[in-house]
Amino acid sequence: MFRRDDSATFQVRPGPRLSGSVSVSGAKNSVLKLMAGCLLATGTHELKNVPAIVDVGIMAQLLGSMGVEVTYSSALAEGDSGEPDEESGGRTERTSERGVKAVAAGTLSINTPEAIVPEAPYELVEMMRASIVVLGPLVARLGRAKVAMPGGDDFGHRPIDIHLKGLEAMGASVESSHGYVECRADRLKGARIVLEFPSHTATDNLVMAAVLAKGTTLIENAAREPEISDLATFLNCMGARIEGAGTSRIEIEGVDELSPTSHTVIPDRVEAATFLAAVGLAGGEITVEGARFDHLDMLIAKMADMGMRISPAPGGIWASSEGKLFSTDVSTLPYPGVATDYKPLMVTMLAVADGVGIVTENLFSGRFRYVDELRRMGANIRTEGHHAVVRGVPKLSGAQVRAPDIRAGSALVLAGLVAEGETLVSGAHHVDRGYEDFAGKLASLGADVHRV
Ligand code: EPU
């Protein structure tokens, strides 16, 4: 399911102004947690609006290695050959080269048996850090979990101490050895947990651990991302009792058992932000169908400061830009602040904006590595610790660059829209981890982007 292709490159040339509409897929950072949440109850679960991205394939592989059966199917898009996908038993969809037709959303069927192997091996955790979210559900339902410790990555040092301290507060024993962390508890107990930082996946993990704990758990300084509210909605449909998700104080009353349900994944706000940035850079007028304006408030305010016009539209977001941007300062913060995931997009916009913008990264120390690639394209950016000073230049210059991670990869493709000549972004597989048919969707707006 959604295999990684290491050889692909995006070929980008500046094109006409963007126009038309594009649909956002289901949120990567929601569906991965929902898939892990399926470990909490035996039986067949259904997730709808699932994006066809590599990370969903990795999570499916991880659940499969535990003995869970995962199948993906998608409604057929117009003109699709409809060949069955050998691995999933479902149908894969093929979009035309320009990807003009709407991409049909997929459905995952996840069948969780009573007995599963509560382990997440290194090979899979190394491929995708989000694998760590199986920890909470495994300890909660099976009383044991052995999960490879994720290492650092391109963002810098990424510890999991907040996840582990929370589980310990609920009575789990935690032992680390040989690169694995092992947690055990006969049954977790409700506790008051104050998070040192509103970590997104630690909040996911602790909510999923608490739903089957004995008694009430209170998570203070919880992360407030919309994906956490989506997870809580899903778990409540399964019979959990969670209140306050989406605020910094989540209260969970543990129940004895949960049962499977059917749930539709919320739209991906980072994918939506990417299309907004694309029209900001290239100019034009587009509608991002399915995008939630209320999930993107702060980013939209920043983009408006930069000269874009953005407003809610029926069923999505409308955006227009003259292709002439003005600088602003940006500081990343946990939700509802400007997300760190939007930063490469903002830095790319600032790189061609009129004036000087200062960008401050407050979440991941190493998340400026792609800046060297933008410099190779002629951007004038100076980094100092967790700050970047971006002096806008009139035009970038097309070059061969490498995508270092999902979000930086998509931003480099957008940089190619305003770079003279041809830009080749290698490492497309990073982008495939989080974007469904990225080139096809941009091409459907008129951008000159191909996957080669
Ligand atoms: N932190 C700790 N200890 C912990 C956990 C986090 O010190 O136990 C620190 C981190 O080092 C970082 C900060 O807390 O400095 C925030 O990290 P957080 O835990 O919130 O990030 P995450 O949950 O690992 C999720 C998303 C990221 C997104 C961040 C920030 C998923 C699967 N990943 O990561 O998404 O950048 O929140 O919003 O939900 C992406 O989609 O490309 C992506 C990287």
PDB file of C-alpha atoms in Angstrom, residues 13-159:
ATOM      1  CA  ARG A  13       8.991  25.690 -14.241  1.00  0.00           C
ATOM      2  CA  PRO A  14       7.388  29.066 -13.688  1.00  0.00           C
ATOM      3  CA  GLY A  15       3.996  29.050 -15.330  1.00  0.00           C
ATOM      4  CA  PRO A  16       0.860  31.117 -15.612  1.00  0.00           C
ATOM      5  CA  ARG A  17      -1.088  32.419 -12.642  1.00  0.00           C
ATOM      6  CA  LEU A  18      -2.936  29.668 -10.814  1.00  0.00           C
ATOM      7  CA  SER A  19      -6.660  29.238 -11.247  1.00  0.00           C
ATOM      8  CA  GLY A  20      -9.445  26.791 -10.504  1.00  0.00           C
ATOM      9  CA  SER A  21     -10.058  24.605  -7.499  1.00  0.00           C
ATOM     10  CA  VAL A  22      -8.257  21.793  -5.763  1.00  0.00           C
ATOM     11  CA  SER A  23      -9.429  19.396  -3.036  1.00  0.00           C
ATOM     12  CA  VAL A  24      -7.557  18.771   0.181  1.00  0.00           C
ATOM     13  CA  SER A  25      -7.167  15.188   1.352  1.00  0.00           C
ATOM     14  CA  GLY A  26      -7.687  13.837   4.863  1.00  0.00           C
ATOM     15  CA  ALA A  27      -5.163  14.987   7.462  1.00  0.00           C
ATOM     16  CA  LYS A  28      -2.000  12.908   7.728  1.00  0.00           C
ATOM     17  CA  ASN A  29      -1.476  13.885  11.348  1.00  0.00           C
ATOM     18  CA  SER A  30      -4.978  12.793  12.204  1.00  0.00           C
ATOM     19  CA  VAL A  31      -5.325   9.545  10.285  1.00  0.00           C
ATOM     20  CA  LEU A  32      -2.078   8.100  11.683  1.00  0.00           C
ATOM     21  CA  LYS A  33      -3.373   8.514  15.257  1.00  0.00           C
ATOM     22  CA  LEU A  34      -6.840   7.222  14.330  1.00  0.00           C
ATOM     23  CA  MET A  35      -5.215   4.100  12.880  1.00  0.00           C
ATOM     24  CA  ALA A  36      -3.328   3.615  16.155  1.00  0.00           C
ATOM     25  CA  GLY A  37      -6.589   4.219  18.042  1.00  0.00           C
ATOM     26  CA  CYS A  38      -8.056   1.165  16.283  1.00  0.00           C
ATOM     27  CA  LEU A  39      -5.782  -0.948  18.516  1.00  0.00           C
ATOM     28  CA  LEU A  40      -8.023   0.000  21.443  1.00  0.00           C
ATOM     29  CA  ALA A  41     -10.954  -2.206  20.425  1.00  0.00           C
ATOM     30  CA  THR A  42     -11.267  -5.581  18.735  1.00  0.00           C
ATOM     31  CA  GLY A  43     -13.373  -5.825  15.594  1.00  0.00           C
ATOM     32  CA  THR A  44     -13.568  -3.981  12.276  1.00  0.00           C
ATOM     33  CA  HIS A  45     -13.098  -0.203  12.219  1.00  0.00           C
ATOM     34  CA  GLU A  46     -13.677   2.057   9.222  1.00  0.00           C
ATOM     35  CA  LEU A  47     -11.819   5.284   8.452  1.00  0.00           C
ATOM     36  CA  LYS A  48     -13.025   7.442   5.578  1.00  0.00           C
ATOM     37  CA  ASN A  49     -11.374  10.320   3.707  1.00  0.00           C
ATOM     38  CA  VAL A  50      -7.991   8.618   4.116  1.00  0.00           C
ATOM     39  CA  PRO A  51      -5.200  10.171   2.023  1.00  0.00           C
ATOM     40  CA  ALA A  52      -3.203   7.909  -0.302  1.00  0.00           C
ATOM     41  CA  ILE A  53       0.182   8.802   1.201  1.00  0.00           C
ATOM     42  CA  VAL A  54       3.232   6.760   2.105  1.00  0.00           C
ATOM     43  CA  ASP A  55       2.921   7.360   5.864  1.00  0.00           C
ATOM     44  CA  VAL A  56      -0.497   5.678   5.866  1.00  0.00           C
ATOM     45  CA  GLY A  57       1.209   2.728   4.162  1.00  0.00           C
ATOM     46  CA  ILE A  58       3.903   2.654   6.868  1.00  0.00           C
ATOM     47  CA  MET A  59       1.322   2.755   9.675  1.00  0.00           C
ATOM     48  CA  ALA A  60      -0.622  -0.022   7.896  1.00  0.00           C
ATOM     49  CA  GLN A  61       2.597  -2.048   7.756  1.00  0.00           C
ATOM     50  CA  LEU A  62       3.194  -1.436  11.460  1.00  0.00           C
ATOM     51  CA  LEU A  63      -0.322  -2.535  12.413  1.00  0.00           C
ATOM     52  CA  GLY A  64       0.048  -5.492  10.048  1.00  0.00           C
ATOM     53  CA  SER A  65       3.252  -6.558  11.826  1.00  0.00           C
ATOM     54  CA  MET A  66       1.200  -6.722  15.038  1.00  0.00           C
ATOM     55  CA  GLY A  67      -1.403  -8.988  13.446  1.00  0.00           C
ATOM     56  CA  VAL A  68      -3.990  -6.332  12.528  1.00  0.00           C
ATOM     57  CA  GLU A  69      -5.547  -6.598   9.073  1.00  0.00           C
ATOM     58  CA  VAL A  70      -5.609  -3.300   7.148  1.00  0.00           C
ATOM     59  CA  THR A  71      -7.180  -2.827   3.715  1.00  0.00           C
ATOM     60  CA  TYR A  72      -7.505   0.345   1.675  1.00  0.00           C
ATOM     61  CA  SER A  73     -10.036   0.998  -1.028  1.00  0.00           C
ATOM     62  CA  SER A  74     -10.904   4.091  -2.977  1.00  0.00           C
ATOM     63  CA  ALA A  75     -13.829   5.086  -5.115  1.00  0.00           C
ATOM     64  CA  LEU A  76     -12.755   5.088  -8.731  1.00  0.00           C
ATOM     65  CA  ALA A  77     -11.808   8.382 -10.280  1.00  0.00           C
ATOM     66  CA  GLU A  78     -13.046   9.145 -13.796  1.00  0.00           C
ATOM     67  CA  GLY A  79     -10.970   7.362 -16.451  1.00  0.00           C
ATOM     68  CA  ASP A  80      -9.301   5.132 -13.855  1.00  0.00           C
ATOM     69  CA  SER A  81      -8.209   1.714 -15.038  1.00  0.00           C
ATOM     70  CA  GLY A  82      -9.511   0.358 -11.745  1.00  0.00           C
ATOM     71  CA  GLU A  83      -6.938  -2.389 -11.475  1.00  0.00           C
ATOM     72  CA  PRO A  84      -7.061  -4.084  -8.099  1.00  0.00           C
ATOM     73  CA  ASP A  85      -4.110  -3.270  -5.856  1.00  0.00           C
ATOM     74  CA  GLU A  86      -2.434  -6.579  -5.068  1.00  0.00           C
ATOM     75  CA  GLU A  87      -1.419  -5.712  -1.556  1.00  0.00           C
ATOM     76  CA  SER A  88      -4.539  -4.068  -0.209  1.00  0.00           C
ATOM     77  CA  GLY A  89      -7.081  -6.091  -2.116  1.00  0.00           C
ATOM     78  CA  GLY A  90      -8.803  -2.762  -2.714  1.00  0.00           C
ATOM     79  CA  ARG A  91      -8.510  -0.488  -5.735  1.00  0.00           C
ATOM     80  CA  THR A  92      -5.861   2.091  -6.343  1.00  0.00           C
ATOM     81  CA  GLU A  93      -6.633   5.222  -8.230  1.00  0.00           C
ATOM     82  CA  ARG A  94      -4.693   6.681 -11.088  1.00  0.00           C
ATOM     83  CA  THR A  95      -4.914  10.353 -11.918  1.00  0.00           C
ATOM     84  CA  SER A  96      -4.078  11.803 -15.316  1.00  0.00           C
ATOM     85  CA  GLU A  97      -0.694  13.449 -15.729  1.00  0.00           C
ATOM     86  CA  ARG A  98      -2.195  16.865 -14.992  1.00  0.00           C
ATOM     87  CA  GLY A  99      -4.274  15.281 -12.252  1.00  0.00           C
ATOM     88  CA  VAL A 100      -7.194  17.379 -13.377  1.00  0.00           C
ATOM     89  CA  LYS A 101      -9.912  15.195 -12.019  1.00  0.00           C
ATOM     90  CA  ALA A 102     -10.881  15.144  -8.385  1.00  0.00           C
ATOM     91  CA  VAL A 103      -9.065  12.548  -6.337  1.00  0.00           C
ATOM     92  CA  ALA A 104     -11.526  10.193  -4.752  1.00  0.00           C
ATOM     93  CA  ALA A 105     -11.032   9.764  -1.034  1.00  0.00           C
ATOM     94  CA  GLY A 106     -10.067   6.344   0.237  1.00  0.00           C
ATOM     95  CA  THR A 107     -11.420   4.197   3.028  1.00  0.00           C
ATOM     96  CA  LEU A 108      -9.440   2.042   5.405  1.00  0.00           C
ATOM     97  CA  SER A 109     -10.903  -1.039   6.971  1.00  0.00           C
ATOM     98  CA  ILE A 110      -8.952  -2.078  10.047  1.00  0.00           C
ATOM     99  CA  ASN A 111      -9.672  -5.407  11.673  1.00  0.00           C
ATOM    100  CA  THR A 112      -8.129  -5.668  15.143  1.00  0.00           C
ATOM    101  CA  PRO A 113      -8.035  -9.193  16.605  1.00  0.00           C
ATOM    102  CA  GLU A 114      -8.089  -9.987  20.327  1.00  0.00           C
ATOM    103  CA  ALA A 115      -4.467 -11.135  20.416  1.00  0.00           C
ATOM    104  CA  ILE A 116      -1.882  -8.851  18.856  1.00  0.00           C
ATOM    105  CA  VAL A 117       1.893  -8.563  19.100  1.00  0.00           C
ATOM    106  CA  PRO A 118       2.383  -5.330  21.094  1.00  0.00           C
ATOM    107  CA  GLU A 119       5.638  -4.327  19.453  1.00  0.00           C
ATOM    108  CA  ALA A 120       6.821  -1.631  17.054  1.00  0.00           C
ATOM    109  CA  PRO A 121      10.121  -2.633  15.410  1.00  0.00           C
ATOM    110  CA  TYR A 122      13.001  -0.243  14.751  1.00  0.00           C
ATOM    111  CA  GLU A 123      12.752  -0.511  10.936  1.00  0.00           C
ATOM    112  CA  LEU A 124       9.265   1.007  10.945  1.00  0.00           C
ATOM    113  CA  VAL A 125       9.717   3.554  13.746  1.00  0.00           C
ATOM    114  CA  GLU A 126      12.857   4.772  12.010  1.00  0.00           C
ATOM    115  CA  MET A 127      10.877   5.293   8.798  1.00  0.00           C
ATOM    116  CA  MET A 128       8.153   7.208  10.589  1.00  0.00           C
ATOM    117  CA  ARG A 129       8.415   8.800  14.039  1.00  0.00           C
ATOM    118  CA  ALA A 130       4.641   9.010  14.366  1.00  0.00           C
ATOM    119  CA  SER A 131       4.763   5.230  14.999  1.00  0.00           C
ATOM    120  CA  ILE A 132       5.289   6.189  18.643  1.00  0.00           C
ATOM    121  CA  VAL A 133       1.522   6.760  18.963  1.00  0.00           C
ATOM    122  CA  VAL A 134       0.918   3.006  19.217  1.00  0.00           C
ATOM    123  CA  LEU A 135       2.508   3.116  22.677  1.00  0.00           C
ATOM    124  CA  GLY A 136      -0.515   4.507  24.574  1.00  0.00           C
ATOM    125  CA  PRO A 137      -3.166   2.255  23.007  1.00  0.00           C
ATOM    126  CA  LEU A 138      -1.033  -0.894  23.358  1.00  0.00           C
ATOM    127  CA  VAL A 139      -0.343  -0.392  27.073  1.00  0.00           C
ATOM    128  CA  ALA A 140      -3.964   0.579  27.653  1.00  0.00           C
ATOM    129  CA  ARG A 141      -5.508  -2.526  26.051  1.00  0.00           C
ATOM    130  CA  LEU A 142      -2.799  -5.178  26.340  1.00  0.00           C
ATOM    131  CA  GLY A 143      -0.900  -4.031  29.420  1.00  0.00           C
ATOM    132  CA  ARG A 144       2.409  -4.117  27.547  1.00  0.00           C
ATOM    133  CA  ALA A 145       4.159  -2.339  24.694  1.00  0.00           C
ATOM    134  CA  LYS A 146       7.657  -2.566  23.315  1.00  0.00           C
ATOM    135  CA  VAL A 147       8.455   0.243  20.924  1.00  0.00           C
ATOM    136  CA  ALA A 148      11.754   1.231  19.301  1.00  0.00           C
ATOM    137  CA  MET A 149      12.956   4.612  20.573  1.00  0.00           C
ATOM    138  CA  PRO A 150      12.791   7.140  17.747  1.00  0.00           C
ATOM    139  CA  GLY A 151      16.141   8.804  17.169  1.00  0.00           C
ATOM    140  CA  GLY A 152      16.871  12.400  16.208  1.00  0.00           C
ATOM    141  CA  ASP A 153      16.095  13.517  12.688  1.00  0.00           C
ATOM    142  CA  ASP A 154      16.436  16.462  10.325  1.00  0.00           C
ATOM    143  CA  PHE A 155      14.580  18.638  12.845  1.00  0.00           C
ATOM    144  CA  GLY A 156      17.199  17.967  15.539  1.00  0.00           C
ATOM    145  CA  HIS A 157      16.817  16.236  18.897  1.00  0.00           C
ATOM    146  CA  ARG A 158      13.296  14.792  19.363  1.00  0.00           C
ATOM    147  CA  PRO A 159      12.824  13.188  22.774  1.00  0.00           C
TER     148      PRO A 159
END
